[in-house]
Short mmCIF file of C-alpha atoms and ligand atoms in Angstrom, two decimals:
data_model
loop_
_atom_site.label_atom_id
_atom_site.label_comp_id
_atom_site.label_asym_id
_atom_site.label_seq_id
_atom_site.Cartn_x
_atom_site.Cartn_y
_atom_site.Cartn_z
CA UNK I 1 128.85 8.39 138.14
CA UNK I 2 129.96 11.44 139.36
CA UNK I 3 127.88 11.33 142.46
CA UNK I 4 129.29 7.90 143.20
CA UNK I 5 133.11 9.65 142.86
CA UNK I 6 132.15 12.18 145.36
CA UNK I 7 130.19 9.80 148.08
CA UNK I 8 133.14 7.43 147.53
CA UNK I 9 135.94 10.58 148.18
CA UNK I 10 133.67 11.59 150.85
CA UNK I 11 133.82 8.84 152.69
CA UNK I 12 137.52 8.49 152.41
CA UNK I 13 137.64 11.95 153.94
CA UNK I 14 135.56 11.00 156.39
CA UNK I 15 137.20 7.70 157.06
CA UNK I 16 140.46 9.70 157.50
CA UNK I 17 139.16 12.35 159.25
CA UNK I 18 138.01 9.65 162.64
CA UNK I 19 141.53 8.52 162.22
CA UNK I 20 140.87 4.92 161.32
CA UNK I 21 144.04 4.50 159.89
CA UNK I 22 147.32 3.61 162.21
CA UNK I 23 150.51 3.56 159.55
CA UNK I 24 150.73 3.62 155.50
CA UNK I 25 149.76 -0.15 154.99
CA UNK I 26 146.38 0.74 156.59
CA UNK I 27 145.69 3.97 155.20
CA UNK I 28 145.80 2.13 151.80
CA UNK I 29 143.92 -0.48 152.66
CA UNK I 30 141.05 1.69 154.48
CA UNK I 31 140.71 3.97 151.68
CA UNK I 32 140.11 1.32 149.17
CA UNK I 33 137.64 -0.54 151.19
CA UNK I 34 135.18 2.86 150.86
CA UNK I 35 136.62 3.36 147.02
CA UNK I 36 138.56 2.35 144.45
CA UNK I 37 141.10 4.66 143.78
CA UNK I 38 141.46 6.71 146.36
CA UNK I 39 143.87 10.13 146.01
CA UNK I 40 147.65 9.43 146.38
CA UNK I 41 147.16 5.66 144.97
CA UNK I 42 147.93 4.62 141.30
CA UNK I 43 145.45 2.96 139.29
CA UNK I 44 146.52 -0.40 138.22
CA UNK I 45 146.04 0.67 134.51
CA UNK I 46 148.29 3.59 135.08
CA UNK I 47 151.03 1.11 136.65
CA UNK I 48 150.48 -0.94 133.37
CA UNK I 49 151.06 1.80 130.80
CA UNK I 50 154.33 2.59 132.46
CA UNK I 51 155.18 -1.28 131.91
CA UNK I 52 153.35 -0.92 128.20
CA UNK I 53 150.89 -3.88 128.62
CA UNK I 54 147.46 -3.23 128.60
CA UNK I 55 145.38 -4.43 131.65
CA UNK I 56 141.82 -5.30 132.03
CA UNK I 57 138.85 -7.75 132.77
CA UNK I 58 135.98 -9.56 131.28
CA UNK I 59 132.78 -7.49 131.89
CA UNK I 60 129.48 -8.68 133.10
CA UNK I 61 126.83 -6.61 131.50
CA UNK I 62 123.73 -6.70 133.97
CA UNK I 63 126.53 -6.00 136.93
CA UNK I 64 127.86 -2.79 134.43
CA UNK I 65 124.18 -1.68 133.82
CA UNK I 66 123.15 -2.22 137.44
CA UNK I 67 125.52 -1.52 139.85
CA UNK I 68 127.60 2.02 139.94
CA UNK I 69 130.04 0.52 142.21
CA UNK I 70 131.29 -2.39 139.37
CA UNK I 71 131.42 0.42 136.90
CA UNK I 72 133.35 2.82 138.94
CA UNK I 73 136.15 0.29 139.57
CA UNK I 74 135.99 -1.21 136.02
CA UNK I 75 136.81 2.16 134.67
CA UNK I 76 139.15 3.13 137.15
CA UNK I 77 141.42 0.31 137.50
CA UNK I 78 141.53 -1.31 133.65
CA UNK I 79 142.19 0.12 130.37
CA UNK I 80 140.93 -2.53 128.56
CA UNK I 81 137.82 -4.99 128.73
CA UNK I 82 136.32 -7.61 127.26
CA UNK I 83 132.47 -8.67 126.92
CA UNK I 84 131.89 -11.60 129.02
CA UNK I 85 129.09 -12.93 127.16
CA UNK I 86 127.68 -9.64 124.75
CA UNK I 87 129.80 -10.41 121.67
CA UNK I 88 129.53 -13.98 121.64
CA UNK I 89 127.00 -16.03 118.11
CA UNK I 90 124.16 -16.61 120.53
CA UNK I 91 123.89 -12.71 121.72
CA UNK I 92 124.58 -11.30 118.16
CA UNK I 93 122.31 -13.28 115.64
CA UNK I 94 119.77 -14.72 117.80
CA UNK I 95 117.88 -15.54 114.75
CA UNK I 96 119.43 -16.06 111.06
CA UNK I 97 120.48 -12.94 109.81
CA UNK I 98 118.67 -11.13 112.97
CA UNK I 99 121.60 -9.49 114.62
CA UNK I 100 121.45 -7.26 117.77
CA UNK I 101 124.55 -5.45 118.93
CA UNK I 102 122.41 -3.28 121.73
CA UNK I 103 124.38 -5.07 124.64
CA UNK I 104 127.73 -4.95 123.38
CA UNK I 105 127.06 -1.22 121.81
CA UNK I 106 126.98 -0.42 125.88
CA UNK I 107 129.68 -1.90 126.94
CA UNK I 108 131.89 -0.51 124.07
CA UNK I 109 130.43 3.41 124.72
CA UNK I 110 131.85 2.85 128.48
CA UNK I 111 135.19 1.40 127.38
CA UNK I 112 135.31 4.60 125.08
CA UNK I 113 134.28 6.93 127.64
CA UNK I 114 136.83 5.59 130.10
CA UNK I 115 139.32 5.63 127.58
CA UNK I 116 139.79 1.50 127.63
CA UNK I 117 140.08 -0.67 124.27
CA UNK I 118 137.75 -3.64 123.33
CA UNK I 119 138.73 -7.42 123.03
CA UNK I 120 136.28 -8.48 120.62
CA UNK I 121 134.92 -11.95 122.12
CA UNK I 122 134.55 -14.53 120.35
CA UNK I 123 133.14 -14.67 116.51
CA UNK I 124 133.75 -18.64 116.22
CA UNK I 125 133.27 -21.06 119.14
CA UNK I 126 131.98 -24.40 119.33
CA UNK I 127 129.72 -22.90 122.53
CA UNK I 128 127.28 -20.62 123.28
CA UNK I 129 125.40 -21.17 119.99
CA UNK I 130 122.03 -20.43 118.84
CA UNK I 131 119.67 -23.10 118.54
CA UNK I 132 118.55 -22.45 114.74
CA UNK I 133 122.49 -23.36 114.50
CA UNK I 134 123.00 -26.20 116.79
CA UNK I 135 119.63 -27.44 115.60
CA UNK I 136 120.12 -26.61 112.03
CA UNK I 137 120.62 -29.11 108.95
CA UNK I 138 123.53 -26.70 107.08
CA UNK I 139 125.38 -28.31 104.08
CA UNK I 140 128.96 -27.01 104.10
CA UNK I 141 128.16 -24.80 101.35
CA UNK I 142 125.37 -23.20 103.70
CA UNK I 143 127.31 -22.93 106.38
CA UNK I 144 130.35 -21.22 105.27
CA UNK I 145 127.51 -18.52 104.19
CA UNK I 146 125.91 -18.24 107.62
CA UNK I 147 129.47 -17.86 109.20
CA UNK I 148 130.94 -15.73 106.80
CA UNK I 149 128.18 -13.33 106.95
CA UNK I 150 128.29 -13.39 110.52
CA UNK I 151 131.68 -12.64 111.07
CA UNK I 152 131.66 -10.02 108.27
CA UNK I 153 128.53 -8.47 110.13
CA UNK I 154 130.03 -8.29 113.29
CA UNK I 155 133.51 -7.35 113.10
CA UNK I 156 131.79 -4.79 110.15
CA UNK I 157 129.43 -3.10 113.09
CA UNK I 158 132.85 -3.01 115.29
CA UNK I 159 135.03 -1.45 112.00
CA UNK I 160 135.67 1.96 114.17
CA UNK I 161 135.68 0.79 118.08
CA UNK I 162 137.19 -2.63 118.48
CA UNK I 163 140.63 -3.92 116.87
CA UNK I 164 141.34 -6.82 118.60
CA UNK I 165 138.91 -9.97 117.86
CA UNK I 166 139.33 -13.75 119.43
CA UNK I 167 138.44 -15.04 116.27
CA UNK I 168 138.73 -18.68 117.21
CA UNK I 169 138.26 -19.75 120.34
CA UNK I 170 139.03 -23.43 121.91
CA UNK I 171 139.64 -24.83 118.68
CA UNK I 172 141.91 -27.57 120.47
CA UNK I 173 140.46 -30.53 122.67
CA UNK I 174 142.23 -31.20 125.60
CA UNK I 175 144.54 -34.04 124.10
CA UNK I 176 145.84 -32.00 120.98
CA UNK I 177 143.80 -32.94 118.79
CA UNK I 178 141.26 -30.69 116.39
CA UNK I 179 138.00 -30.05 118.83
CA UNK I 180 135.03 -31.67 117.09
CA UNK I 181 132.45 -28.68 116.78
CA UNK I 182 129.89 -28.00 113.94
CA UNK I 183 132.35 -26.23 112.55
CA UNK I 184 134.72 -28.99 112.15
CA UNK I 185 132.42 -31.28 111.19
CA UNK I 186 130.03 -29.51 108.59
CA UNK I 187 133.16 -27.43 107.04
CA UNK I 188 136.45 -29.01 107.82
CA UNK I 189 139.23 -28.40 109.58
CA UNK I 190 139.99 -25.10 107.45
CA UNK I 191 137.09 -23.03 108.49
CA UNK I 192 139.90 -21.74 111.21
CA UNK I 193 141.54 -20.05 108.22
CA UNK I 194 138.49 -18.89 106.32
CA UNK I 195 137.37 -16.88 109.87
CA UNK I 196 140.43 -15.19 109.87
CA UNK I 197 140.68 -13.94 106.49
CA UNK I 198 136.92 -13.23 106.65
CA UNK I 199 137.34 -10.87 109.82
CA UNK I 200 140.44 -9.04 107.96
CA UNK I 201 138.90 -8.56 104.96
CA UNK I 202 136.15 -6.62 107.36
CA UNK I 203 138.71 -4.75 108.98
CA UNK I 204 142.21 -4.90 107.97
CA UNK I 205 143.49 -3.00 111.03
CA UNK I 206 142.12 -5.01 113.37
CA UNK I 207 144.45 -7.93 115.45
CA UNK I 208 143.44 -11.18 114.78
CA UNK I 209 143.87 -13.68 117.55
CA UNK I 210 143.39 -17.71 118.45
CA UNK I 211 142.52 -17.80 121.82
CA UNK I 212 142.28 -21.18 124.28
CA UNK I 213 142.49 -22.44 127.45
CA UNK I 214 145.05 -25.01 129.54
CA UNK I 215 147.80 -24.41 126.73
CA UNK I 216 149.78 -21.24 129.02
CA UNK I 217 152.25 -23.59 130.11
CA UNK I 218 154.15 -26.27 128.60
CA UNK I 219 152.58 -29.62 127.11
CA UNK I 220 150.67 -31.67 124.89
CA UNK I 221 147.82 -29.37 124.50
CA UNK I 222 150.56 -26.10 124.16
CA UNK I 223 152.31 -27.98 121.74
CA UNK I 224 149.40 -28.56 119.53
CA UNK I 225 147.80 -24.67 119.96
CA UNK I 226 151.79 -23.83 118.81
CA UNK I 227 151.70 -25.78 116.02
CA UNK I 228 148.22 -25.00 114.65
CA UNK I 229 149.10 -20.98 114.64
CA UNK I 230 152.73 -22.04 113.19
CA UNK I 231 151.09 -23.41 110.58
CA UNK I 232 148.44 -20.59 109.83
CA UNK I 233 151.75 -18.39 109.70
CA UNK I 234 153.32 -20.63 107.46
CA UNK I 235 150.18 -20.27 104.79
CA UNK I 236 149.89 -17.00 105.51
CA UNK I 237 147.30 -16.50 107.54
CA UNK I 238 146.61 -12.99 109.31
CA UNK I 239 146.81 -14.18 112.36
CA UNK I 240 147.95 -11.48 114.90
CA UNK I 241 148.32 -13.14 118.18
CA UNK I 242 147.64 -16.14 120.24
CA UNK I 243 145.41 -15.10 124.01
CA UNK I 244 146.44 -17.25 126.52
CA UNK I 245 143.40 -17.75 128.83
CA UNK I 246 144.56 -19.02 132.26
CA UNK I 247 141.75 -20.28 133.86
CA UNK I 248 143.70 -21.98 137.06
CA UNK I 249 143.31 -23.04 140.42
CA UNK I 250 145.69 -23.26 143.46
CA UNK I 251 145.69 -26.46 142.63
CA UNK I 252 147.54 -26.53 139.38
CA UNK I 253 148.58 -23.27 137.26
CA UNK I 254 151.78 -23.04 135.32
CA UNK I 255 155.14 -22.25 136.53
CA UNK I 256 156.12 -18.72 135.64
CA UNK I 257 159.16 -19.80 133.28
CA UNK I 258 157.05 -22.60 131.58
CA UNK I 259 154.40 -19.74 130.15
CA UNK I 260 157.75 -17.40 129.32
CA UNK I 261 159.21 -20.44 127.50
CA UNK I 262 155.78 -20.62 125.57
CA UNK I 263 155.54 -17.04 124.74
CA UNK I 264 158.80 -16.47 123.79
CA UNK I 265 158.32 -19.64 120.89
CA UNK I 266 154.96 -18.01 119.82
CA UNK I 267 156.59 -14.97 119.65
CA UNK I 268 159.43 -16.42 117.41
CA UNK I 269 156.78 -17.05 115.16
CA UNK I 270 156.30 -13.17 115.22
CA UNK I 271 153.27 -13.35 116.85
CA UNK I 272 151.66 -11.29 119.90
CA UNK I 273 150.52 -12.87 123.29
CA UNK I 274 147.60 -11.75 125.65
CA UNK I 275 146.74 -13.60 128.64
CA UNK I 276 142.96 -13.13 128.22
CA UNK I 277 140.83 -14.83 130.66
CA UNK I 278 142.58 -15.40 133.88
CA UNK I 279 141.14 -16.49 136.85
CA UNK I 280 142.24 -18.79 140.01
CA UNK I 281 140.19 -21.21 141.70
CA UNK I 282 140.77 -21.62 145.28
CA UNK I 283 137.74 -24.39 146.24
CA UNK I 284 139.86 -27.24 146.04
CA UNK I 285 142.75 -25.67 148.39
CA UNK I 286 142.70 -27.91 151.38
CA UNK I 287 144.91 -24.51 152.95
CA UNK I 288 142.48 -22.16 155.27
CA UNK I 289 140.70 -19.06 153.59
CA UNK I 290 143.63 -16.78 154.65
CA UNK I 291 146.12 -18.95 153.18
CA UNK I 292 143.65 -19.96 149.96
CA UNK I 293 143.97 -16.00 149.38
CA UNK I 294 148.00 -16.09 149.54
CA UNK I 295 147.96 -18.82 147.30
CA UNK I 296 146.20 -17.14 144.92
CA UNK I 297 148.18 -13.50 145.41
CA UNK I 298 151.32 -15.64 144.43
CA UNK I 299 149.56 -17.17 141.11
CA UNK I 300 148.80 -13.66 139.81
CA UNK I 301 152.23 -12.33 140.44
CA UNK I 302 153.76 -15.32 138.62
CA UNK I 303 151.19 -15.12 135.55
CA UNK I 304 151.56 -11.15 135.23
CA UNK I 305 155.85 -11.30 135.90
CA UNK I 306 155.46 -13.87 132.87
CA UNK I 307 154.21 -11.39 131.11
CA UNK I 308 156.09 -8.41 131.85
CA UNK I 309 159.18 -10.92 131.01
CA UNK I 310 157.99 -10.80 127.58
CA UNK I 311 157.99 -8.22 125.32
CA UNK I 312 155.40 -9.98 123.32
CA UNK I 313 153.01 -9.66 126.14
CA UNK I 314 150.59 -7.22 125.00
CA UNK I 315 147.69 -7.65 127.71
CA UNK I 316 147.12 -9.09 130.92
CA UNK I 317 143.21 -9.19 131.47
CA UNK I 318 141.37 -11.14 133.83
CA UNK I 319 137.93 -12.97 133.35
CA UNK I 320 136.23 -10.46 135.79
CA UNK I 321 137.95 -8.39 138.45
CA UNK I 322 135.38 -8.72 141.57
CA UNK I 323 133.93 -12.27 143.17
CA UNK I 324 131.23 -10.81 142.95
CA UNK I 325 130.94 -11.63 139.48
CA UNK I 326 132.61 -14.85 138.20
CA UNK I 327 131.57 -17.62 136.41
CA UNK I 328 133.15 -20.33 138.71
CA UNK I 329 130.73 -20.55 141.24
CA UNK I 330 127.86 -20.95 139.13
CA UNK I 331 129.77 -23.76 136.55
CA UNK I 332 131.02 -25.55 139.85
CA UNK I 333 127.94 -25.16 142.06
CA UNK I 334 130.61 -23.94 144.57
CA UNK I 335 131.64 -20.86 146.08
CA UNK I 336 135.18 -19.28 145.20
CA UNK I 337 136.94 -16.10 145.33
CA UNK I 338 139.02 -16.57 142.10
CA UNK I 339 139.62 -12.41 141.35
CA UNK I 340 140.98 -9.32 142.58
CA UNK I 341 138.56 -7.82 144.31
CA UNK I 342 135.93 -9.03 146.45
CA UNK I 343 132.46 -9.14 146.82
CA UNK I 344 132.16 -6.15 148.27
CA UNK I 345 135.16 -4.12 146.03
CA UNK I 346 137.82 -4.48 148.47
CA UNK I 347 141.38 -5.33 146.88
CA UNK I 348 142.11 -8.91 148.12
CA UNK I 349 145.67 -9.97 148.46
CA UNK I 350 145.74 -10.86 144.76
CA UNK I 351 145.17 -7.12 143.85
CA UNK I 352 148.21 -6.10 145.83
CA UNK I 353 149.68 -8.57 144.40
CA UNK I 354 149.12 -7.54 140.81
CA UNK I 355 150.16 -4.12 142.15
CA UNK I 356 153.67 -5.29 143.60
CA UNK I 357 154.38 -7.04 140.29
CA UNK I 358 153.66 -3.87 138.15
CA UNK I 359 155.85 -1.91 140.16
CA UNK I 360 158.95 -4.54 140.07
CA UNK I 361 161.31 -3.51 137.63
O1 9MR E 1 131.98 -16.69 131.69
C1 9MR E 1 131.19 -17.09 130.59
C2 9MR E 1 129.85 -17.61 131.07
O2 9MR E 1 129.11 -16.57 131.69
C3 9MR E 1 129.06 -18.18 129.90
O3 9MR E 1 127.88 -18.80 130.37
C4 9MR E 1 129.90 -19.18 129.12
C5 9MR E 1 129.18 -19.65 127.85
O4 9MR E 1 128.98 -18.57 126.96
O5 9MR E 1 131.15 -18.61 128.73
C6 9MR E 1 131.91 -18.17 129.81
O6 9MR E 1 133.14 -17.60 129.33
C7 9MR E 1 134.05 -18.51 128.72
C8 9MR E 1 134.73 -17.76 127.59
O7 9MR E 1 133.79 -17.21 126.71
C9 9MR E 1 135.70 -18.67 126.84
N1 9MR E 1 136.65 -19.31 127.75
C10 9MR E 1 136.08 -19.94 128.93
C11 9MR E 1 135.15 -18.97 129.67
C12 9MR E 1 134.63 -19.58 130.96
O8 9MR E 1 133.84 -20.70 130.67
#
């Protein structure tokens, strides 16, 4: 790592030094095209703590073990992360009662050596499964064992180094209704509430959140995702906070006072907010690439000045930070550019974007 700091400063120096800059604008964008951050230019996790939200991205684990250049800006730039893929039932208990944390272990001794925190992600999904589940023939009985133990396991390994868990994630179908998973269907409609008092039982400090997608805004699906949490608070459930995802495109994301007027009700409930997962994809933007890239700069300022309009707001973290690395273009078969930075670790508009937004007061 460290030789990576000094090539990186050296070329800055060296950049500087041939006088490829002409005027402030370019010096900052010159220096960050050879590194990410260069001297003189505030991290955007620094911005953040003066703002007292935590920012961050999902992290791809072969990118972190393989490439010094996706580390080096994942621990400059965020202070907290979240395991793309590590923490997930299919990663952690391959096998019944075979568990393997080796992946995630890694990713949480860099967060700790940068100094970031964890999201825990996710101990109950109706995806990324193993097959001895999906496959399985569970009464309920059985199955309330297999997922008790496995949340009890996992948040147990994590007691010391990560106190924020999605517990539940996507519980909600797309027309308000309960999502029909395994879990639904072999259990009931209450195994929401038994994960959440199983993963405080294993750690009492840790924050407890429901986390989905497409309900940021206002709307059938936001509507039901409120009223499910109001009604965990109601029984008493230790539910801590609801993440937000934002997964959006040019195309369609919510308006800016839409996703305040939906934090500030969740927050009446006295719960926390994160936006957790956000993206933008910019396929389907009929606009040229220069313009696609605008489009997107404006969606991130409006997502993160909803959330610095809310004291709620704990987080703003992104589902990756360089295109690079994103899930979009392999679910859509498409290229995209939906974060930050881009394939090669220059800021794209969006970054400065982010960065203008953090400094508005
Ligand atoms: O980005 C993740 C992708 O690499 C995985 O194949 C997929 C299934 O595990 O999950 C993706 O992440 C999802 C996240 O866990 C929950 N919200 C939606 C995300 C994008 O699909």
């Amino acid at each position: 790592m460290k030789r990576t700091v000094c090539l990186c400063l050296s070329l800055v120096l060296f950049l500087a030094a041939c006088g490829g800059t002409t005027g402030p604008n370019a010096t900052r964008t010159e220096s960050r095209t050879v590194s990410t951050p260069p001297a003189g230019i505030t991290p955007l996790r620094d911005l953040a703590q003066k703002r007292a939200i935590f920012i961050g991205a999902a992290v791809d684990y072969d990118a972190l073990q393989n490439e010094p250049q996706y580390a080096y800006v994942l621990g400059s730039e965020f202070n907290i992360l979240t395991p793309e893929n590590m923490m997930k039932f299919d990663a952690t208990e391959p096998e019944p009662n075979v568990f393997n944390f080796v992946p995630a272990d890694a990713i949480v001794k860099f967060a700790q050596q940068h100094h970031m925190r964890v999201r825990g992600h996710t101990l109950v999904w109706y995806n990324a499964l193993p097959t001895w589940i999906t496959n399985g023939t569970f009464s309920r009985d059985q199955l309330i064992a297999i997922l008790k133990q496995h949340i009890m396991t996992e948040v147990s390994h994590y007691r010391s180094s990560v106190n924020i868990w999605d517990v539940v994630n996507e519980a909600v179908a797309d027309d308000g209704t309960l999502r029909q998973s395994i879990w639904e269907r072999v259990i009931g409609p209450n195994y929401i509430d038994m994960a959440f008092s199983w993963a405080h039982e294993a750690n009492p400090q840790a924050h407890l959140f429901y986390n989905d997608y497409a309900g940021e805004g206002l709307g059938t699906k936001s509507d039901a995702i409120y009223n499910l949490v109001k009604g965990m608070r109601q029984r008493g459930v230790p539910i801590y906070g609801v993440g937000l995802q934002m997964h959006v495109s040019t195309q369609y994301y919510p308006s800016t006072q839409d996703v305040i007027t939906n934090m500030q009700r969740l927050a009446a409930l006295g719960l926390k907010v994160q936006i957790t997962e956000m993206d933008v994809k910019t396929q389907d933007d009929p606009n040229p690439p220069a313009q696609r890239l605008q489009d997107e700069a404006q969606i991130y300022h409006a997502e993160m000045s909803a959330c610095l309009a809310v004291t709620a707001c704990e987080a703003f973290v992104m589902w990756g930070f360089t295109d690079a690395h994103s899930w979009i273009p392999i679910f859509t078969n498409h290229a995209d550019a939906p974060l930050p930075f881009d394939t090669n670790y220059q800021p794209k508009p969006a970054f400065f974007a982010l960065e203008q937004a953090l400094k508005e007061q």
